[in-house]
């Protein structure tokens, strides 16, 4: 997201970077949840929402 910093708006670049990091954390949590949910008979998060 260096283009936003180069244009003088580092706030947008930082927001995008933070959002990407948050999405990665959410995917990691959902993957771990799925492992437990399968054993307990709980609904699982669809694989389309998980990283590949």
PDB file of C-alpha atoms in Angstrom:
ATOM      1  CA  UNK A   1       0.000   0.000   0.000  1.00  0.00           C
ATOM      2  CA  UNK A   2       2.935   2.238  -0.637  1.00  0.00           C
ATOM      3  CA  UNK A   3       0.966   4.147  -3.274  1.00  0.00           C
ATOM      4  CA  UNK A   4      -1.115   5.881  -0.610  1.00  0.00           C
ATOM      5  CA  UNK A   5       1.963   6.852   1.356  1.00  0.00           C
ATOM      6  CA  UNK A   6       3.580   8.200  -1.822  1.00  0.00           C
ATOM      7  CA  UNK A   7       0.488  10.314  -2.498  1.00  0.00           C
ATOM      8  CA  UNK A   8       0.683  11.820   0.966  1.00  0.00           C
ATOM      9  CA  UNK A   9      -2.095   9.824   2.629  1.00  0.00           C
ATOM     10  CA  UNK A  10      -0.482   7.262   4.939  1.00  0.00           C
ATOM     11  CA  UNK A  11      -3.711   6.846   6.926  1.00  0.00           C
ATOM     12  CA  UNK A  12      -5.426   4.892   4.146  1.00  0.00           C
ATOM     13  CA  UNK A  13      -2.399   2.654   3.647  1.00  0.00           C
ATOM     14  CA  UNK A  14      -2.209   1.964   7.367  1.00  0.00           C
ATOM     15  CA  UNK A  15      -5.941   1.173   7.497  1.00  0.00           C
ATOM     16  CA  UNK A  16      -5.620  -1.316   4.646  1.00  0.00           C
ATOM     17  CA  UNK A  17      -2.596  -2.994   6.235  1.00  0.00           C
ATOM     18  CA  UNK A  18      -4.422  -3.252   9.571  1.00  0.00           C
ATOM     19  CA  UNK A  19      -7.492  -4.726   7.867  1.00  0.00           C
ATOM     20  CA  UNK A  20      -5.372  -7.362   6.119  1.00  0.00           C
ATOM     21  CA  UNK A  21      -3.742  -8.339   9.416  1.00  0.00           C
ATOM     22  CA  UNK A  22      -7.159  -8.547  11.091  1.00  0.00           C
ATOM     23  CA  UNK A  23      -8.520 -10.745   8.310  1.00  0.00           C
ATOM     24  CA  UNK A  24      -5.554 -13.111   8.689  1.00  0.00           C
ATOM     25  CA  UNK A  25      -6.162 -13.379  12.432  1.00  0.00           C
ATOM     26  CA  UNK A  26      -9.879 -14.050  11.861  1.00  0.00           C
ATOM     27  CA  UNK A  27      -9.043 -16.783   9.337  1.00  0.00           C
ATOM     28  CA  UNK A  28      -6.614 -18.406  11.764  1.00  0.00           C
ATOM     29  CA  UNK A  29      -9.224 -18.376  14.537  1.00  0.00           C
ATOM     30  CA  UNK A  30     -11.901 -19.785  12.208  1.00  0.00           C
ATOM     31  CA  UNK A  31      -9.565 -22.577  11.116  1.00  0.00           C
ATOM     32  CA  UNK A  32      -8.874 -23.544  14.708  1.00  0.00           C
ATOM     33  CA  UNK A  33     -12.597 -23.332  15.506  1.00  0.00           C
ATOM     34  CA  UNK A  34     -13.377 -25.675  12.604  1.00  0.00           C
ATOM     35  CA  UNK A  35     -11.042 -28.308  14.009  1.00  0.00           C
ATOM     36  CA  UNK A  36     -12.908 -28.271  17.327  1.00  0.00           C
ATOM     37  CA  UNK A  37     -16.367 -27.872  15.772  1.00  0.00           C
ATOM     38  CA  UNK A  38     -16.004 -31.060  13.733  1.00  0.00           C
ATOM     39  CA  UNK A  39     -15.491 -33.077  16.915  1.00  0.00           C
ATOM     40  CA  UNK A  40     -18.369 -31.425  18.773  1.00  0.00           C
ATOM     41  CA  UNK A  41     -20.949 -31.477  15.987  1.00  0.00           C
ATOM     42  CA  UNK A  42     -21.068 -27.694  15.732  1.00  0.00           C
ATOM     43  CA  UNK A  43     -21.501 -25.808  12.462  1.00  0.00           C
ATOM     44  CA  UNK A  44     -18.228 -25.025  10.705  1.00  0.00           C
ATOM     45  CA  UNK A  45     -17.021 -21.921   8.900  1.00  0.00           C
ATOM     46  CA  UNK A  46     -17.170 -22.545   5.131  1.00  0.00           C
ATOM     47  CA  UNK A  47     -13.760 -23.132   3.585  1.00  0.00           C
ATOM     48  CA  UNK A  48     -14.325 -20.306   1.094  1.00  0.00           C
ATOM     49  CA  UNK A  49     -13.787 -17.872   3.987  1.00  0.00           C
ATOM     50  CA  UNK A  50     -10.554 -19.518   5.094  1.00  0.00           C
ATOM     51  CA  UNK A  51      -7.134 -18.934   3.588  1.00  0.00           C
ATOM     52  CA  UNK A  52      -5.820 -21.548   1.250  1.00  0.00           C
TER      53      UNK A  52
END
